[in-house]
PDB file of C-alpha atoms in Angstrom:
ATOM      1  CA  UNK F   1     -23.508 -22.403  16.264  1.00  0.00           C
ATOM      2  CA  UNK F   2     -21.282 -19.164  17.287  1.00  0.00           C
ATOM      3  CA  UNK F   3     -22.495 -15.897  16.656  1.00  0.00           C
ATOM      4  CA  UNK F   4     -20.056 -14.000  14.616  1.00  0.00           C
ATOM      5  CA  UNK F   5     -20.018 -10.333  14.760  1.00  0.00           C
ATOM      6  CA  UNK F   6     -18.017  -7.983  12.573  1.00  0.00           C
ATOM      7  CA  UNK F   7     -17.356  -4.300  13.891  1.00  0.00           C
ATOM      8  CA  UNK F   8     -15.670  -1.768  10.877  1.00  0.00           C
ATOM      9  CA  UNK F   9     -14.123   1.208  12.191  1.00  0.00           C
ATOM     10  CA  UNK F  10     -15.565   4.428  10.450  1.00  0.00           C
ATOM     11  CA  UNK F  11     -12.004   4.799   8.618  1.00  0.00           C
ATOM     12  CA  UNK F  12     -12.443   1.056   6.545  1.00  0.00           C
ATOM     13  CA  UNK F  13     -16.023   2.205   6.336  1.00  0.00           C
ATOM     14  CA  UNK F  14     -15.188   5.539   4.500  1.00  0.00           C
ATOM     15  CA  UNK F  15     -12.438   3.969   2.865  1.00  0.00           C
ATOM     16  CA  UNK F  16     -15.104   1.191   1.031  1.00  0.00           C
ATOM     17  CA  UNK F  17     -17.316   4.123   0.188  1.00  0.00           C
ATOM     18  CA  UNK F  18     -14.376   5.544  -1.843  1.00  0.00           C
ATOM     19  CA  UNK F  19     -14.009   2.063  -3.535  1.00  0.00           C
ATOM     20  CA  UNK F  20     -14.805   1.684  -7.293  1.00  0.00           C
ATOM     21  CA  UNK F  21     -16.323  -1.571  -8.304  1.00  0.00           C
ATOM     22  CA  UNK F  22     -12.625  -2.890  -9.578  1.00  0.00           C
ATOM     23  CA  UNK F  23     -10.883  -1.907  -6.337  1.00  0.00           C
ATOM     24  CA  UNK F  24      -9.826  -5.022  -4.226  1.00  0.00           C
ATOM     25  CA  UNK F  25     -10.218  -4.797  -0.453  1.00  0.00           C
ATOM     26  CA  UNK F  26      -8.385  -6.489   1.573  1.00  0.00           C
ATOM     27  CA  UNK F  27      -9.309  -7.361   5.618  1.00  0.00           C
ATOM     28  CA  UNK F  28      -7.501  -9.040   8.170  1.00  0.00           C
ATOM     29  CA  UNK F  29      -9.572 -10.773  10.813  1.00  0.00           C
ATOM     30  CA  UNK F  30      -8.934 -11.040  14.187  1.00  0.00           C
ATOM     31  CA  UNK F  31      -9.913 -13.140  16.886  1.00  0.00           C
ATOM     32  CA  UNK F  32     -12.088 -11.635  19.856  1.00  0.00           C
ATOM     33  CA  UNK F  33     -14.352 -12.835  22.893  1.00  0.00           C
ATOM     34  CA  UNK F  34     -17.172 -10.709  23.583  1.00  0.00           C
ATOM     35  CA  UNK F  35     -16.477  -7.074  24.308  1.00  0.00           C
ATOM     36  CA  UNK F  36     -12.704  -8.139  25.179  1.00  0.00           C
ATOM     37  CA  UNK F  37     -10.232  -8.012  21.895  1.00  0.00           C
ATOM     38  CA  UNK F  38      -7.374  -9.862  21.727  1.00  0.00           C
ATOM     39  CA  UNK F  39      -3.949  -7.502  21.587  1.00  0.00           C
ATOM     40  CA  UNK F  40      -2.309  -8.164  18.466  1.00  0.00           C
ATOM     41  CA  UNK F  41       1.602  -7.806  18.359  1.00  0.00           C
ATOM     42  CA  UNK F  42       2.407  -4.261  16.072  1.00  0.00           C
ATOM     43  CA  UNK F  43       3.159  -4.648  12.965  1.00  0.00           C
ATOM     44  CA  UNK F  44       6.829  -3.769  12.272  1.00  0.00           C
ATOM     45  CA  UNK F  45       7.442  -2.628   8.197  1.00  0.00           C
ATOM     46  CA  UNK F  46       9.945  -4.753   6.708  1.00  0.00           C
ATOM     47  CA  UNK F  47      11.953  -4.622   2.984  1.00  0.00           C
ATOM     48  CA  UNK F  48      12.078  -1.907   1.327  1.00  0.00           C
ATOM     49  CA  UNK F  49       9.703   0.531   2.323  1.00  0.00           C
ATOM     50  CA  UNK F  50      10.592   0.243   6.180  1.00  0.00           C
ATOM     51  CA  UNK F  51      12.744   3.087   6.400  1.00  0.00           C
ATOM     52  CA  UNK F  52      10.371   5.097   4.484  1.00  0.00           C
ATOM     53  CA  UNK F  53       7.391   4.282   6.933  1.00  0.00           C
ATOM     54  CA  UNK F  54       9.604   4.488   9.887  1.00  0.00           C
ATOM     55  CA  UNK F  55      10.720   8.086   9.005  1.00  0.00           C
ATOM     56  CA  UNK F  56       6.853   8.627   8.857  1.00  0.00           C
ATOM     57  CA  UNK F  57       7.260   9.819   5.449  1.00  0.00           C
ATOM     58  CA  UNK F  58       4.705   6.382   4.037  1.00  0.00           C
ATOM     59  CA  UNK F  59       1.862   5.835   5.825  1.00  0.00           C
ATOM     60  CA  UNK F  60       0.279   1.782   6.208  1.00  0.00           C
ATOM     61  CA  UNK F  61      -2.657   2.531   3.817  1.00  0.00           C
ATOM     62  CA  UNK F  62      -1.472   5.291   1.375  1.00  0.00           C
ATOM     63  CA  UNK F  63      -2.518   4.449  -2.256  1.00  0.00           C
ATOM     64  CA  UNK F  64      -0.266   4.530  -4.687  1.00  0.00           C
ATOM     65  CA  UNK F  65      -1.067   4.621  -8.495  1.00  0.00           C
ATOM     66  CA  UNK F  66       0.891   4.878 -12.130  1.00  0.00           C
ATOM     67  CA  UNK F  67      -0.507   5.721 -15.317  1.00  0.00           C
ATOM     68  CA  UNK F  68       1.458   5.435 -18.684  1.00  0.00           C
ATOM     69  CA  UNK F  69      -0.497   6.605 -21.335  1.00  0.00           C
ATOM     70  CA  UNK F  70       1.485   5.162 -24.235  1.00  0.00           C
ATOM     71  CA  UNK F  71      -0.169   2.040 -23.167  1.00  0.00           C
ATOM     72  CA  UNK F  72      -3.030   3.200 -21.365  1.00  0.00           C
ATOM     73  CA  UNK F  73      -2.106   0.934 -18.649  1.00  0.00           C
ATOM     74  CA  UNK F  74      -2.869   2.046 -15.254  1.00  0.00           C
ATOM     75  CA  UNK F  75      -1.985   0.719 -11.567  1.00  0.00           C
ATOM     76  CA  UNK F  76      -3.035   0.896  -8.399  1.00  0.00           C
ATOM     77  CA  UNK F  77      -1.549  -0.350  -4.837  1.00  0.00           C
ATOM     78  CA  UNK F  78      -2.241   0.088  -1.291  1.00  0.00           C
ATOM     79  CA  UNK F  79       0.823  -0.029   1.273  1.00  0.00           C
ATOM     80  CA  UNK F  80       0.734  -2.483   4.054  1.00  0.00           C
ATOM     81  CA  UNK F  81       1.584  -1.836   8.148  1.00  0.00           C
ATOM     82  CA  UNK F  82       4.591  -4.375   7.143  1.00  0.00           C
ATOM     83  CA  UNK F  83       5.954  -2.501   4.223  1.00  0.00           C
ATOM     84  CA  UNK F  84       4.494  -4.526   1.268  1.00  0.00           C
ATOM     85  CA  UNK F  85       2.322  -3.291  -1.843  1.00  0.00           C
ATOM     86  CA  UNK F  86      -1.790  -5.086  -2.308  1.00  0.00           C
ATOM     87  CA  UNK F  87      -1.693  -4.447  -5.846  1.00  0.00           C
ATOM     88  CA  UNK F  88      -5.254  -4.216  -7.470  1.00  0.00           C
ATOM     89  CA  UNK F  89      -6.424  -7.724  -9.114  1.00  0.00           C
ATOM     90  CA  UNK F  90      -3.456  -9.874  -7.416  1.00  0.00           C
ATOM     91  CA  UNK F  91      -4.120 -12.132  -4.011  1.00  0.00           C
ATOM     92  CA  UNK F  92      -0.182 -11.954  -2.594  1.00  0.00           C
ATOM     93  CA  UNK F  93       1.190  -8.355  -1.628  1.00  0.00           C
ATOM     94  CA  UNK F  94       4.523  -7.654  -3.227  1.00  0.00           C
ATOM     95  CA  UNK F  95       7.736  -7.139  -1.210  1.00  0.00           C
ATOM     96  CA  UNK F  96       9.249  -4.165  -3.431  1.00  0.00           C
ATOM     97  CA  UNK F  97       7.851  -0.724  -5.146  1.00  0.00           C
ATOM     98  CA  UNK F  98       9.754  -2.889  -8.156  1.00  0.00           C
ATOM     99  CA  UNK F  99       8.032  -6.571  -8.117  1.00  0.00           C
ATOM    100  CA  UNK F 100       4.599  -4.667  -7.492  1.00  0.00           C
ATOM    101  CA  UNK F 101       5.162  -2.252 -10.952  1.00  0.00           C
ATOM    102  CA  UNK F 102       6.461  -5.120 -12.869  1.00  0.00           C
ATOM    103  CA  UNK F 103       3.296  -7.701 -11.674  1.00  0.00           C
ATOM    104  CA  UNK F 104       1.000  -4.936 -13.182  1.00  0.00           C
ATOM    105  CA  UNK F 105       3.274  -4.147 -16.446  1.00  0.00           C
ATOM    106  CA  UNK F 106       4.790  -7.243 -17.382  1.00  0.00           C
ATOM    107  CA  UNK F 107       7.838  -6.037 -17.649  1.00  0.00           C
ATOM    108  CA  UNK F 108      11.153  -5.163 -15.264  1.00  0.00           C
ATOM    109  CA  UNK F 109      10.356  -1.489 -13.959  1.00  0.00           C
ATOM    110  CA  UNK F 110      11.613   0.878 -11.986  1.00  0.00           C
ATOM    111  CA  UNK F 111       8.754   1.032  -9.364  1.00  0.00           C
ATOM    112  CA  UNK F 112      10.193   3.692  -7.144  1.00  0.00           C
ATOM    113  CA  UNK F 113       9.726   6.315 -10.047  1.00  0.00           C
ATOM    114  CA  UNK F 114       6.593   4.699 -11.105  1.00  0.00           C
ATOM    115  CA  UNK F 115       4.632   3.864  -8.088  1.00  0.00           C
ATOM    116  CA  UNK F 116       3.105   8.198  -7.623  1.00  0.00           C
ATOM    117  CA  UNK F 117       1.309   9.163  -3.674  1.00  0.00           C
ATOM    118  CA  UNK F 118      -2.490  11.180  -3.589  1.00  0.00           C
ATOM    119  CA  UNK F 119      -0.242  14.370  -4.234  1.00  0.00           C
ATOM    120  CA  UNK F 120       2.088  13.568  -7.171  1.00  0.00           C
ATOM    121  CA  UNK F 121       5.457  12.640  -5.126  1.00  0.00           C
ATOM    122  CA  UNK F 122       7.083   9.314  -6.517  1.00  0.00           C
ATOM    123  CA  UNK F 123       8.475   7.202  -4.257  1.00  0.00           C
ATOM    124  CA  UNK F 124      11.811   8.063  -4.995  1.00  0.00           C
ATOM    125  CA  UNK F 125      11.268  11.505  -3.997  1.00  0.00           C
ATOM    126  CA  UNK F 126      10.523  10.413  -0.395  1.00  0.00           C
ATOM    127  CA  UNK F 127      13.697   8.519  -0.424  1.00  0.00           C
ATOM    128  CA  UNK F 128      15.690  11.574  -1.385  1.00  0.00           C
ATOM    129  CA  UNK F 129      13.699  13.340   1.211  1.00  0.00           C
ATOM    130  CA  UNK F 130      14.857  10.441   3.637  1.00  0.00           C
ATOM    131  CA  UNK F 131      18.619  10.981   2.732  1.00  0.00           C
ATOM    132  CA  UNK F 132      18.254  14.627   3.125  1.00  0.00           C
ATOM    133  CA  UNK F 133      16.503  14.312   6.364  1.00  0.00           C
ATOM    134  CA  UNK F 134      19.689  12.091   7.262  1.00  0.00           C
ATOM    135  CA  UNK F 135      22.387  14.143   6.426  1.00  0.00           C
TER     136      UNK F 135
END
């Protein structure tokens, strides 16, 4: 029987200590032999958020949230190194600020004025920032 052994960088370990019991982590596993990891090919974002990540303006593993009180409906999503939202409670990550909101309200949604970073800025704001940086 192989021995399988699991190594968690401090940063996923902090990261789980910040968890709440409703949060859903998601890990990627690797293969590995012995000391010696395998080189993975870097991940390249994609879609949407791509030119917001390559600007270095969206960071692979910034949480984003919404809360609309009217409903009381809150949401919560973490960005992936490819570009795509992990939204909390759903297994597939969604390819658009847009198909993320709307898989959390039920309803079509402007995600890029919903979806709100640590520090208050929509994502919209970093894509006016983007345009400004470009002009």
């Amino acid at each position: 029987m192989p021995t399988l052994s699991i190594h968690f960088e401090s940063e996923i370990l902090a990261h789980l200590a910040k968890a709440s019991v409703n949060d859903t982590i998601h890990l990627n596993v690797t293969l590995g032999g012995g000391e010696e990891v395998i080189a993975s090919a870097p991940v390249i974002p994609r879609g949407p958020l791509a030119d917001l990540m390559k600007a270095d303006l969206l960071k692979a593993g910034s949480v984003l949230t919404f809360y609309q009180p009217r409903v009381d409906r809150r949401g919560r999503a973490v960005v992936t190194g490819d570009g795509q939202l992990i939204v909390d409670g759903h297994p597939t990550p969604f390819p658009s600020p847009s198909n993320a909101a709307a898989a959390v309200t039920g309803n079509p949604i402007n995600g890029w004025t919903l979806w709100h970073l640590e520090d208050g800025q929509t994502l919209d704001d970093l894509r006016k920032a983007l345009k400004r940086m470009n002009h």
